[in-house]
Each structure stands twice: as C-alpha cells, then as structure tokens.
Amino acid sequence: MVDIAIIDYGMGNLRSVHQALRTIAPTASIVVTDDPQEVVQAARVVFPGQGAMPDCIRELETRGLRAAVLHAARTKPFLGICIGLQMLFEHSEEGDISGLSILPGRVVRFASNLCDAQNNKLKVPHMGWNQVQHGNHPLWEGIDQNARFYFVHSYYVCPQDAQFVQATSCYPQPFICAVARDNLFAVQFHPEKSQGAGLMLLKNFVNWVPV
C-alpha cells in the first residue's frame, strides 16, 4: 500500500510538496498520482494546489478525481494545502463557482483597498511570510505560537462553523488560515515552503492518528 498519495490534477506545486515529504519521511512510500484508485487505496492523502479555483475544479473533474478526493476526505488522514483548502468549501467568489462542499462555508477575496497601520497600501495577492496564531490540534505539536509560514493567495476561507477553525493570520485584519474536522486538516499557507515550521507540520501529519 502507498503510504502517502499527493493528488496530481495538474495545478499543484507537486515537486516541492513531494520533496518536503521525502525529507521528513524518507522511508515512506510517497507517490504523486492522478490515478483515482491509487488515491482511494493510499493510507494518507495530500491535496495541494495553486492557481485559479475554476481551473482547479475543472481539472479535478476532467481527470475523474472528484469522487476519490471526497472518499479520502471522509475516510483517512487528509491534508489540504492552499487551493486544496479552498476547494473543500461550498462556494468561491473566484469565478463564482461551487467547491466540493466537504465543509460548509465560502471563499472570499481580500478587499482591494487594504492598508496597513501606517496607511500604506497592501498588495493583493497576499504574498510572503506571516505569523500564524494556532489552536491545539496534534498537527501544531512542536510549532511555536506565532510561527511564520509562507503564503501566496488572493482569497481566504470563511467557514460556517467556528469549531472548524484551527488557525488565523492577519492581512491586516485577521483571516482564517487553517481548519480541521475529524480526519481532515487544511491550511492556506504552503508548509512545503515554510522551512522548519512547515516541515514540522508535515511530520506531524505523517504521524497523525485521528481519533
């Protein structure tokens, strides 16, 4: 059995994700795959992504991966990254498109007139290192409060239920950057590009046994 399947739907930062997982789990069987059956049979699944939401949803459908993603999100340790977080929700303002509806809520765009405390205009997309204020989920074990993670995004998630929220960051107002439910954990930032803190989160995912 494959230990970790990284879902390839043509849109993710697959090489960096694979390299990071290989670094923290050198003996694990890790595959990058667009084969739905391989996703279904894997012990753990990583659902990365970058790009525009409509393109991601289209490619997921075209490659016949939707049912495999839904199955994995219900039944095994599952990690969503960036668009892999946003696609879990019901609707996105990006392209006015429906998501996978695994979690209740929506995805919204940062306002175009964002300014920092000194009234300097902030750019969208939000790009760079930001501090993260996190909860007490097992995937945060060994990660300092206010640790810095790397972000690249113009949209963020608004879960319908606050109990799913696992972390927030600020740009310049607070926004939700991690959610969790049962066997599922998903983040807006890129752990594979976030050096020590990101590798620790991935290591925690590989060792995570949901209860």
mmCIF file with all atom_site columns, C-alpha atoms in Angstrom:
data_model
loop_
_atom_site.group_PDB
_atom_site.id
_atom_site.type_symbol
_atom_site.label_atom_id
_atom_site.label_alt_id
_atom_site.label_comp_id
_atom_site.label_asym_id
_atom_site.label_entity_id
_atom_site.label_seq_id
_atom_site.pdbx_PDB_ins_code
_atom_site.Cartn_x
_atom_site.Cartn_y
_atom_site.Cartn_z
_atom_site.occupancy
_atom_site.B_iso_or_equiv
_atom_site.pdbx_formal_charge
_atom_site.auth_seq_id
_atom_site.auth_comp_id
_atom_site.auth_asym_id
_atom_site.auth_atom_id
_atom_site.pdbx_PDB_model_num
ATOM 1   C CA . MET A 1 1   ? 0.000   0.000  0.000   1.00 0.00 ? 1   MET A CA 1
ATOM 2   C CA . VAL A 1 2   ? 1.124   3.545  -0.734  1.00 0.00 ? 2   VAL A CA 1
ATOM 3   C CA . ASP A 1 3   ? 1.761   5.478  2.494   1.00 0.00 ? 3   ASP A CA 1
ATOM 4   C CA . ILE A 1 4   ? 1.108   8.967  1.093   1.00 0.00 ? 4   ILE A CA 1
ATOM 5   C CA . ALA A 1 5   ? -0.596  9.939  -2.177  1.00 0.00 ? 5   ALA A CA 1
ATOM 6   C CA . ILE A 1 6   ? -0.119  13.509 -3.430  1.00 0.00 ? 6   ILE A CA 1
ATOM 7   C CA . ILE A 1 7   ? -3.029  14.248 -5.751  1.00 0.00 ? 7   ILE A CA 1
ATOM 8   C CA . ASP A 1 8   ? -1.951  15.442 -9.202  1.00 0.00 ? 8   ASP A CA 1
ATOM 9   C CA . TYR A 1 9   ? -4.696  17.326 -11.005 1.00 0.00 ? 9   TYR A CA 1
ATOM 10  C CA . GLY A 1 10  ? -2.270  19.475 -12.993 1.00 0.00 ? 10  GLY A CA 1
ATOM 11  C CA . MET A 1 11  ? -2.416  22.518 -10.718 1.00 0.00 ? 11  MET A CA 1
ATOM 12  C CA . GLY A 1 12  ? -0.394  21.836 -7.565  1.00 0.00 ? 12  GLY A CA 1
ATOM 13  C CA . ASN A 1 13  ? 3.152   22.650 -6.501  1.00 0.00 ? 13  ASN A CA 1
ATOM 14  C CA . LEU A 1 14  ? 3.814   18.946 -6.613  1.00 0.00 ? 14  LEU A CA 1
ATOM 15  C CA . ARG A 1 15  ? 7.596   18.756 -6.727  1.00 0.00 ? 15  ARG A CA 1
ATOM 16  C CA . SER A 1 16  ? 8.078   20.940 -3.636  1.00 0.00 ? 16  SER A CA 1
ATOM 17  C CA . VAL A 1 17  ? 5.412   19.043 -1.703  1.00 0.00 ? 17  VAL A CA 1
ATOM 18  C CA . HIS A 1 18  ? 6.941   15.698 -2.652  1.00 0.00 ? 18  HIS A CA 1
ATOM 19  C CA . GLN A 1 19  ? 10.453  16.883 -1.754  1.00 0.00 ? 19  GLN A CA 1
ATOM 20  C CA . ALA A 1 20  ? 9.335   18.180 1.652   1.00 0.00 ? 20  ALA A CA 1
ATOM 21  C CA . LEU A 1 21  ? 7.526   14.944 2.493   1.00 0.00 ? 21  LEU A CA 1
ATOM 22  C CA . ARG A 1 22  ? 10.509  12.908 1.367   1.00 0.00 ? 22  ARG A CA 1
ATOM 23  C CA . THR A 1 23  ? 12.697  14.980 3.710   1.00 0.00 ? 23  THR A CA 1
ATOM 24  C CA . ILE A 1 24  ? 10.624  14.267 6.813   1.00 0.00 ? 24  ILE A CA 1
ATOM 25  C CA . ALA A 1 25  ? 9.549   10.710 5.892   1.00 0.00 ? 25  ALA A CA 1
ATOM 26  C CA . PRO A 1 26  ? 12.484  9.204  3.943   1.00 0.00 ? 26  PRO A CA 1
ATOM 27  C CA . THR A 1 27  ? 11.326  5.599  4.331   1.00 0.00 ? 27  THR A CA 1
ATOM 28  C CA . ALA A 1 28  ? 7.660   6.189  3.434   1.00 0.00 ? 28  ALA A CA 1
ATOM 29  C CA . SER A 1 29  ? 6.147   5.170  0.112   1.00 0.00 ? 29  SER A CA 1
ATOM 30  C CA . ILE A 1 30  ? 5.143   8.510  -1.446  1.00 0.00 ? 30  ILE A CA 1
ATOM 31  C CA . VAL A 1 31  ? 3.597   8.911  -4.898  1.00 0.00 ? 31  VAL A CA 1
ATOM 32  C CA . VAL A 1 32  ? 2.407   11.845 -6.980  1.00 0.00 ? 32  VAL A CA 1
ATOM 33  C CA . THR A 1 33  ? -0.626  10.445 -8.774  1.00 0.00 ? 33  THR A CA 1
ATOM 34  C CA . ASP A 1 34  ? -3.637  11.270 -10.936 1.00 0.00 ? 34  ASP A CA 1
ATOM 35  C CA . ASP A 1 35  ? -4.966  7.725  -10.580 1.00 0.00 ? 35  ASP A CA 1
ATOM 36  C CA . PRO A 1 36  ? -8.224  7.796  -8.548  1.00 0.00 ? 36  PRO A CA 1
ATOM 37  C CA . GLN A 1 37  ? -7.744  4.180  -7.435  1.00 0.00 ? 37  GLN A CA 1
ATOM 38  C CA . GLU A 1 38  ? -4.291  4.919  -6.072  1.00 0.00 ? 38  GLU A CA 1
ATOM 39  C CA . VAL A 1 39  ? -5.736  7.860  -4.108  1.00 0.00 ? 39  VAL A CA 1
ATOM 40  C CA . VAL A 1 40  ? -8.502  5.648  -2.683  1.00 0.00 ? 40  VAL A CA 1
ATOM 41  C CA . GLN A 1 41  ? -6.037  2.940  -1.630  1.00 0.00 ? 41  GLN A CA 1
ATOM 42  C CA . ALA A 1 42  ? -3.375  5.220  -0.083  1.00 0.00 ? 42  ALA A CA 1
ATOM 43  C CA . ALA A 1 43  ? -3.058  5.382  3.710   1.00 0.00 ? 43  ALA A CA 1
ATOM 44  C CA . ARG A 1 44  ? -2.824  9.205  3.681   1.00 0.00 ? 44  ARG A CA 1
ATOM 45  C CA . VAL A 1 45  ? -3.648  11.850 1.114   1.00 0.00 ? 45  VAL A CA 1
ATOM 46  C CA . VAL A 1 46  ? -2.243  15.329 0.428   1.00 0.00 ? 46  VAL A CA 1
ATOM 47  C CA . PHE A 1 47  ? -4.379  17.655 -1.698  1.00 0.00 ? 47  PHE A CA 1
ATOM 48  C CA . PRO A 1 48  ? -2.170  20.578 -2.819  1.00 0.00 ? 48  PRO A CA 1
ATOM 49  C CA . GLY A 1 49  ? -2.974  23.309 -5.280  1.00 0.00 ? 49  GLY A CA 1
ATOM 50  C CA . GLN A 1 50  ? -2.187  26.669 -6.774  1.00 0.00 ? 50  GLN A CA 1
ATOM 51  C CA . GLY A 1 51  ? -3.825  28.718 -9.476  1.00 0.00 ? 51  GLY A CA 1
ATOM 52  C CA . ALA A 1 52  ? -7.421  29.750 -10.099 1.00 0.00 ? 52  ALA A CA 1
ATOM 53  C CA . MET A 1 53  ? -10.301 27.906 -8.448  1.00 0.00 ? 53  MET A CA 1
ATOM 54  C CA . PRO A 1 54  ? -12.348 27.392 -11.663 1.00 0.00 ? 54  PRO A CA 1
ATOM 55  C CA . ASP A 1 55  ? -9.335  25.805 -13.381 1.00 0.00 ? 55  ASP A CA 1
ATOM 56  C CA . CYS A 1 56  ? -8.687  23.543 -10.385 1.00 0.00 ? 56  CYS A CA 1
ATOM 57  C CA . ILE A 1 57  ? -12.285 22.318 -10.206 1.00 0.00 ? 57  ILE A CA 1
ATOM 58  C CA . ARG A 1 58  ? -12.347 21.717 -13.969 1.00 0.00 ? 58  ARG A CA 1
ATOM 59  C CA . GLU A 1 59  ? -9.116  19.708 -13.934 1.00 0.00 ? 59  GLU A CA 1
ATOM 60  C CA . LEU A 1 60  ? -10.278 17.670 -10.953 1.00 0.00 ? 60  LEU A CA 1
ATOM 61  C CA . GLU A 1 61  ? -13.445 16.746 -12.847 1.00 0.00 ? 61  GLU A CA 1
ATOM 62  C CA . THR A 1 62  ? -11.655 16.133 -16.150 1.00 0.00 ? 62  THR A CA 1
ATOM 63  C CA . ARG A 1 63  ? -9.251  13.684 -14.535 1.00 0.00 ? 63  ARG A CA 1
ATOM 64  C CA . GLY A 1 64  ? -12.039 11.821 -12.723 1.00 0.00 ? 64  GLY A CA 1
ATOM 65  C CA . LEU A 1 65  ? -10.582 12.598 -9.303  1.00 0.00 ? 65  LEU A CA 1
ATOM 66  C CA . ARG A 1 66  ? -13.572 14.212 -7.578  1.00 0.00 ? 66  ARG A CA 1
ATOM 67  C CA . ALA A 1 67  ? -15.009 11.006 -6.086  1.00 0.00 ? 67  ALA A CA 1
ATOM 68  C CA . ALA A 1 68  ? -11.554 9.879  -4.892  1.00 0.00 ? 68  ALA A CA 1
ATOM 69  C CA . VAL A 1 69  ? -10.982 13.225 -3.142  1.00 0.00 ? 69  VAL A CA 1
ATOM 70  C CA . LEU A 1 70  ? -14.383 13.063 -1.461  1.00 0.00 ? 70  LEU A CA 1
ATOM 71  C CA . HIS A 1 71  ? -13.712 9.495  -0.319  1.00 0.00 ? 71  HIS A CA 1
ATOM 72  C CA . ALA A 1 72  ? -10.268 10.368 1.054   1.00 0.00 ? 72  ALA A CA 1
ATOM 73  C CA . ALA A 1 73  ? -11.568 13.446 2.881   1.00 0.00 ? 73  ALA A CA 1
ATOM 74  C CA . ARG A 1 74  ? -14.094 11.239 4.692   1.00 0.00 ? 74  ARG A CA 1
ATOM 75  C CA . THR A 1 75  ? -12.020 8.176  5.483   1.00 0.00 ? 75  THR A CA 1
ATOM 76  C CA . LYS A 1 76  ? -8.282  8.797  6.044   1.00 0.00 ? 76  LYS A CA 1
ATOM 77  C CA . PRO A 1 77  ? -5.749  11.396 7.219   1.00 0.00 ? 77  PRO A CA 1
ATOM 78  C CA . PHE A 1 78  ? -6.159  14.178 4.654   1.00 0.00 ? 78  PHE A CA 1
ATOM 79  C CA . LEU A 1 79  ? -4.145  17.384 4.272   1.00 0.00 ? 79  LEU A CA 1
ATOM 80  C CA . GLY A 1 80  ? -5.310  20.234 2.024   1.00 0.00 ? 80  GLY A CA 1
ATOM 81  C CA . ILE A 1 81  ? -2.858  22.979 1.010   1.00 0.00 ? 81  ILE A CA 1
ATOM 82  C CA . CYS A 1 82  ? -3.729  26.453 -0.400  1.00 0.00 ? 82  CYS A CA 1
ATOM 83  C CA . ILE A 1 83  ? -6.339  25.892 -3.142  1.00 0.00 ? 83  ILE A CA 1
ATOM 84  C CA . GLY A 1 84  ? -6.566  22.403 -1.661  1.00 0.00 ? 84  GLY A CA 1
ATOM 85  C CA . LEU A 1 85  ? -8.108  24.151 1.359   1.00 0.00 ? 85  LEU A CA 1
ATOM 86  C CA . GLN A 1 86  ? -10.380 26.480 -0.601  1.00 0.00 ? 86  GLN A CA 1
ATOM 87  C CA . MET A 1 87  ? -11.813 23.719 -2.794  1.00 0.00 ? 87  MET A CA 1
ATOM 88  C CA . LEU A 1 88  ? -13.173 21.942 0.285   1.00 0.00 ? 88  LEU A CA 1
ATOM 89  C CA . PHE A 1 89  ? -15.826 24.640 0.788   1.00 0.00 ? 89  PHE A CA 1
ATOM 90  C CA . GLU A 1 90  ? -19.216 25.167 -0.809  1.00 0.00 ? 90  GLU A CA 1
ATOM 91  C CA . HIS A 1 91  ? -18.651 28.257 -2.932  1.00 0.00 ? 91  HIS A CA 1
ATOM 92  C CA . SER A 1 92  ? -15.881 30.625 -4.053  1.00 0.00 ? 92  SER A CA 1
ATOM 93  C CA . GLU A 1 93  ? -16.097 34.220 -5.211  1.00 0.00 ? 93  GLU A CA 1
ATOM 94  C CA . GLU A 1 94  ? -13.279 33.364 -7.611  1.00 0.00 ? 94  GLU A CA 1
ATOM 95  C CA . GLY A 1 95  ? -15.219 32.556 -10.764 1.00 0.00 ? 95  GLY A CA 1
ATOM 96  C CA . ASP A 1 96  ? -18.470 32.402 -8.747  1.00 0.00 ? 96  ASP A CA 1
ATOM 97  C CA . ILE A 1 97  ? -18.059 28.639 -8.633  1.00 0.00 ? 97  ILE A CA 1
ATOM 98  C CA . SER A 1 98  ? -19.153 25.770 -6.404  1.00 0.00 ? 98  SER A CA 1
ATOM 99  C CA . GLY A 1 99  ? -16.495 23.877 -4.493  1.00 0.00 ? 99  GLY A CA 1
ATOM 100 C CA . LEU A 1 100 ? -16.539 20.294 -3.261  1.00 0.00 ? 100 LEU A CA 1
ATOM 101 C CA . SER A 1 101 ? -18.871 21.119 -0.334  1.00 0.00 ? 101 SER A CA 1
ATOM 102 C CA . ILE A 1 102 ? -16.949 18.938 2.105   1.00 0.00 ? 102 ILE A CA 1
ATOM 103 C CA . LEU A 1 103 ? -17.049 21.788 4.626   1.00 0.00 ? 103 LEU A CA 1
ATOM 104 C CA . PRO A 1 104 ? -19.824 24.390 4.985   1.00 0.00 ? 104 PRO A CA 1
ATOM 105 C CA . GLY A 1 105 ? -18.748 27.909 4.142   1.00 0.00 ? 105 GLY A CA 1
ATOM 106 C CA . ARG A 1 106 ? -17.403 30.084 1.365   1.00 0.00 ? 106 ARG A CA 1
ATOM 107 C CA . VAL A 1 107 ? -14.229 31.540 -0.091  1.00 0.00 ? 107 VAL A CA 1
ATOM 108 C CA . VAL A 1 108 ? -13.932 35.341 -0.423  1.00 0.00 ? 108 VAL A CA 1
ATOM 109 C CA . ARG A 1 109 ? -11.418 37.772 -1.900  1.00 0.00 ? 109 ARG A CA 1
ATOM 110 C CA . PHE A 1 110 ? -9.310  40.216 0.050   1.00 0.00 ? 110 PHE A CA 1
ATOM 111 C CA . ALA A 1 111 ? -10.612 43.764 -0.334  1.00 0.00 ? 111 ALA A CA 1
ATOM 112 C CA . SER A 1 112 ? -8.845  45.842 -2.990  1.00 0.00 ? 112 SER A CA 1
ATOM 113 C CA . ASN A 1 113 ? -8.247  48.808 -0.651  1.00 0.00 ? 113 ASN A CA 1
ATOM 114 C CA . LEU A 1 114 ? -6.263  47.079 2.104   1.00 0.00 ? 114 LEU A CA 1
ATOM 115 C CA . CYS A 1 115 ? -3.859  49.291 4.098   1.00 0.00 ? 115 CYS A CA 1
ATOM 116 C CA . ASP A 1 116 ? -1.510  48.596 6.997   1.00 0.00 ? 116 ASP A CA 1
ATOM 117 C CA . ALA A 1 117 ? -1.380  50.506 10.306  1.00 0.00 ? 117 ALA A CA 1
ATOM 118 C CA . GLN A 1 118 ? 0.726   53.236 8.658   1.00 0.00 ? 118 GLN A CA 1
ATOM 119 C CA . ASN A 1 119 ? -1.866  53.574 5.889   1.00 0.00 ? 119 ASN A CA 1
ATOM 120 C CA . ASN A 1 120 ? 0.434   52.000 3.302   1.00 0.00 ? 120 ASN A CA 1
ATOM 121 C CA . LYS A 1 121 ? -1.496  50.170 0.596   1.00 0.00 ? 121 LYS A CA 1
ATOM 122 C CA . LEU A 1 122 ? -1.178  46.395 0.736   1.00 0.00 ? 122 LEU A CA 1
ATOM 123 C CA . LYS A 1 123 ? -0.991  44.293 -2.410  1.00 0.00 ? 123 LYS A CA 1
ATOM 124 C CA . VAL A 1 124 ? -3.314  41.502 -3.404  1.00 0.00 ? 124 VAL A CA 1
ATOM 125 C CA . PRO A 1 125 ? -2.344  38.694 -3.740  1.00 0.00 ? 125 PRO A CA 1
ATOM 126 C CA . HIS A 1 126 ? -1.041  38.447 -0.209  1.00 0.00 ? 126 HIS A CA 1
ATOM 127 C CA . MET A 1 127 ? 2.439   37.049 -0.695  1.00 0.00 ? 127 MET A CA 1
ATOM 128 C CA . GLY A 1 128 ? 5.164   36.360 1.844   1.00 0.00 ? 128 GLY A CA 1
ATOM 129 C CA . TRP A 1 129 ? 5.791   35.310 5.438   1.00 0.00 ? 129 TRP A CA 1
ATOM 130 C CA . ASN A 1 130 ? 3.117   35.820 8.091   1.00 0.00 ? 130 ASN A CA 1
ATOM 131 C CA . GLN A 1 131 ? 2.738   34.862 11.714  1.00 0.00 ? 131 GLN A CA 1
ATOM 132 C CA . VAL A 1 132 ? 0.117   32.229 12.481  1.00 0.00 ? 132 VAL A CA 1
ATOM 133 C CA . GLN A 1 133 ? -1.882  32.003 15.713  1.00 0.00 ? 133 GLN A CA 1
ATOM 134 C CA . HIS A 1 134 ? -2.898  28.372 16.084  1.00 0.00 ? 134 HIS A CA 1
ATOM 135 C CA . GLY A 1 135 ? -5.026  26.072 18.218  1.00 0.00 ? 135 GLY A CA 1
ATOM 136 C CA . ASN A 1 136 ? -4.066  22.837 19.969  1.00 0.00 ? 136 ASN A CA 1
ATOM 137 C CA . HIS A 1 137 ? -4.587  20.301 17.202  1.00 0.00 ? 137 HIS A CA 1
ATOM 138 C CA . PRO A 1 138 ? -1.967  17.474 17.021  1.00 0.00 ? 138 PRO A CA 1
ATOM 139 C CA . LEU A 1 139 ? -0.614  18.938 13.760  1.00 0.00 ? 139 LEU A CA 1
ATOM 140 C CA . TRP A 1 140 ? 0.582   22.017 15.684  1.00 0.00 ? 140 TRP A CA 1
ATOM 141 C CA . GLU A 1 141 ? 2.693   19.952 18.095  1.00 0.00 ? 141 GLU A CA 1
ATOM 142 C CA . GLY A 1 142 ? 6.201   21.405 18.414  1.00 0.00 ? 142 GLY A CA 1
ATOM 143 C CA . ILE A 1 143 ? 5.284   24.560 16.450  1.00 0.00 ? 143 ILE A CA 1
ATOM 144 C CA . ASP A 1 144 ? 5.604   27.852 18.323  1.00 0.00 ? 144 ASP A CA 1
ATOM 145 C CA . GLN A 1 145 ? 2.669   30.182 18.662  1.00 0.00 ? 145 GLN A CA 1
ATOM 146 C CA . ASN A 1 146 ? 3.124   33.000 16.084  1.00 0.00 ? 146 ASN A CA 1
ATOM 147 C CA . ALA A 1 147 ? 5.460   30.856 13.968  1.00 0.00 ? 147 ALA A CA 1
ATOM 148 C CA . ARG A 1 148 ? 5.859   32.236 10.448  1.00 0.00 ? 148 ARG A CA 1
ATOM 149 C CA . PHE A 1 149 ? 4.540   30.452 7.367   1.00 0.00 ? 149 PHE A CA 1
ATOM 150 C CA . TYR A 1 150 ? 4.693   31.310 3.669   1.00 0.00 ? 150 TYR A CA 1
ATOM 151 C CA . PHE A 1 151 ? 1.506   32.499 1.911   1.00 0.00 ? 151 PHE A CA 1
ATOM 152 C CA . VAL A 1 152 ? 0.553   33.220 -1.710  1.00 0.00 ? 152 VAL A CA 1
ATOM 153 C CA . HIS A 1 153 ? -3.184  33.899 -2.135  1.00 0.00 ? 153 HIS A CA 1
ATOM 154 C CA . SER A 1 154 ? -5.867  36.419 -3.042  1.00 0.00 ? 154 SER A CA 1
ATOM 155 C CA . TYR A 1 155 ? -8.768  34.560 -1.394  1.00 0.00 ? 155 TYR A CA 1
ATOM 156 C CA . TYR A 1 156 ? -9.413  33.140 2.057   1.00 0.00 ? 156 TYR A CA 1
ATOM 157 C CA . VAL A 1 157 ? -11.988 30.809 3.606   1.00 0.00 ? 157 VAL A CA 1
ATOM 158 C CA . CYS A 1 158 ? -14.970 31.724 5.797   1.00 0.00 ? 158 CYS A CA 1
ATOM 159 C CA . PRO A 1 159 ? -16.195 28.526 7.477   1.00 0.00 ? 159 PRO A CA 1
ATOM 160 C CA . GLN A 1 160 ? -19.816 28.476 8.509   1.00 0.00 ? 160 GLN A CA 1
ATOM 161 C CA . ASP A 1 161 ? -18.948 26.739 11.779  1.00 0.00 ? 161 ASP A CA 1
ATOM 162 C CA . ALA A 1 162 ? -16.314 28.304 14.072  1.00 0.00 ? 162 ALA A CA 1
ATOM 163 C CA . GLN A 1 163 ? -15.467 24.938 15.622  1.00 0.00 ? 163 GLN A CA 1
ATOM 164 C CA . PHE A 1 164 ? -13.550 24.002 12.456  1.00 0.00 ? 164 PHE A CA 1
ATOM 165 C CA . VAL A 1 165 ? -11.126 26.959 12.778  1.00 0.00 ? 165 VAL A CA 1
ATOM 166 C CA . GLN A 1 166 ? -7.600  25.891 13.718  1.00 0.00 ? 166 GLN A CA 1
ATOM 167 C CA . ALA A 1 167 ? -5.519  28.993 12.973  1.00 0.00 ? 167 ALA A CA 1
ATOM 168 C CA . THR A 1 168 ? -5.654  32.632 11.941  1.00 0.00 ? 168 THR A CA 1
ATOM 169 C CA . SER A 1 169 ? -3.232  35.148 10.473  1.00 0.00 ? 169 SER A CA 1
ATOM 170 C CA . CYS A 1 170 ? -3.560  38.868 9.662   1.00 0.00 ? 170 CYS A CA 1
ATOM 171 C CA . TYR A 1 171 ? -3.505  40.863 6.414   1.00 0.00 ? 171 TYR A CA 1
ATOM 172 C CA . PRO A 1 172 ? -4.075  43.374 8.021   1.00 0.00 ? 172 PRO A CA 1
ATOM 173 C CA . GLN A 1 173 ? -7.315  42.077 9.599   1.00 0.00 ? 173 GLN A CA 1
ATOM 174 C CA . PRO A 1 174 ? -7.479  38.511 10.931  1.00 0.00 ? 174 PRO A CA 1
ATOM 175 C CA . PHE A 1 175 ? -8.350  35.789 8.411   1.00 0.00 ? 175 PHE A CA 1
ATOM 176 C CA . ILE A 1 176 ? -8.691  32.039 8.831   1.00 0.00 ? 176 ILE A CA 1
ATOM 177 C CA . CYS A 1 177 ? -5.695  30.082 7.565   1.00 0.00 ? 177 CYS A CA 1
ATOM 178 C CA . ALA A 1 178 ? -6.276  26.541 8.881   1.00 0.00 ? 178 ALA A CA 1
ATOM 179 C CA . VAL A 1 179 ? -9.303  24.339 9.505   1.00 0.00 ? 179 VAL A CA 1
ATOM 180 C CA . ALA A 1 180 ? -9.806  20.825 10.828  1.00 0.00 ? 180 ALA A CA 1
ATOM 181 C CA . ARG A 1 181 ? -12.590 18.279 11.162  1.00 0.00 ? 181 ARG A CA 1
ATOM 182 C CA . ASP A 1 182 ? -12.178 14.656 12.202  1.00 0.00 ? 182 ASP A CA 1
ATOM 183 C CA . ASN A 1 183 ? -9.558  13.151 9.843   1.00 0.00 ? 183 ASN A CA 1
ATOM 184 C CA . LEU A 1 184 ? -9.211  16.314 7.733   1.00 0.00 ? 184 LEU A CA 1
ATOM 185 C CA . PHE A 1 185 ? -6.776  19.220 8.188   1.00 0.00 ? 185 PHE A CA 1
ATOM 186 C CA . ALA A 1 186 ? -6.203  22.005 5.663   1.00 0.00 ? 186 ALA A CA 1
ATOM 187 C CA . VAL A 1 187 ? -4.105  25.158 5.523   1.00 0.00 ? 187 VAL A CA 1
ATOM 188 C CA . GLN A 1 188 ? -3.966  28.304 3.388   1.00 0.00 ? 188 GLN A CA 1
ATOM 189 C CA . PHE A 1 189 ? -0.190  28.663 3.617   1.00 0.00 ? 189 PHE A CA 1
ATOM 190 C CA . HIS A 1 190 ? 2.418   26.433 1.984   1.00 0.00 ? 190 HIS A CA 1
ATOM 191 C CA . PRO A 1 191 ? 4.087   24.199 4.596   1.00 0.00 ? 191 PRO A CA 1
ATOM 192 C CA . GLU A 1 192 ? 6.407   22.819 1.924   1.00 0.00 ? 192 GLU A CA 1
ATOM 193 C CA . LYS A 1 193 ? 7.851   26.354 1.514   1.00 0.00 ? 193 LYS A CA 1
ATOM 194 C CA . SER A 1 194 ? 7.797   27.305 5.209   1.00 0.00 ? 194 SER A CA 1
ATOM 195 C CA . GLN A 1 195 ? 11.132  25.890 6.366   1.00 0.00 ? 195 GLN A CA 1
ATOM 196 C CA . GLY A 1 196 ? 11.274  24.405 9.881   1.00 0.00 ? 196 GLY A CA 1
ATOM 197 C CA . ALA A 1 197 ? 7.722   25.142 10.985  1.00 0.00 ? 197 ALA A CA 1
ATOM 198 C CA . GLY A 1 198 ? 6.293   23.802 7.739   1.00 0.00 ? 198 GLY A CA 1
ATOM 199 C CA . LEU A 1 199 ? 8.352   20.621 7.869   1.00 0.00 ? 199 LEU A CA 1
ATOM 200 C CA . MET A 1 200 ? 7.220   20.071 11.462  1.00 0.00 ? 200 MET A CA 1
ATOM 201 C CA . LEU A 1 201 ? 3.577   20.362 10.418  1.00 0.00 ? 201 LEU A CA 1
ATOM 202 C CA . LEU A 1 202 ? 4.142   17.839 7.619   1.00 0.00 ? 202 LEU A CA 1
ATOM 203 C CA . LYS A 1 203 ? 5.935   15.493 10.019  1.00 0.00 ? 203 LYS A CA 1
ATOM 204 C CA . ASN A 1 204 ? 3.006   15.772 12.431  1.00 0.00 ? 204 ASN A CA 1
ATOM 205 C CA . PHE A 1 205 ? 0.636   14.927 9.567   1.00 0.00 ? 205 PHE A CA 1
ATOM 206 C CA . VAL A 1 206 ? 2.616   11.820 8.643   1.00 0.00 ? 206 VAL A CA 1
ATOM 207 C CA . ASN A 1 207 ? 2.455   10.623 12.272  1.00 0.00 ? 207 ASN A CA 1
ATOM 208 C CA . TRP A 1 208 ? -1.135  11.721 12.931  1.00 0.00 ? 208 TRP A CA 1
ATOM 209 C CA . VAL A 1 209 ? -3.679  9.115  14.021  1.00 0.00 ? 209 VAL A CA 1
ATOM 210 C CA . PRO A 1 210 ? -7.114  10.816 14.020  1.00 0.00 ? 210 PRO A CA 1
ATOM 211 C CA . VAL A 1 211 ? -9.428  9.766  16.822  1.00 0.00 ? 211 VAL A CA 1
#
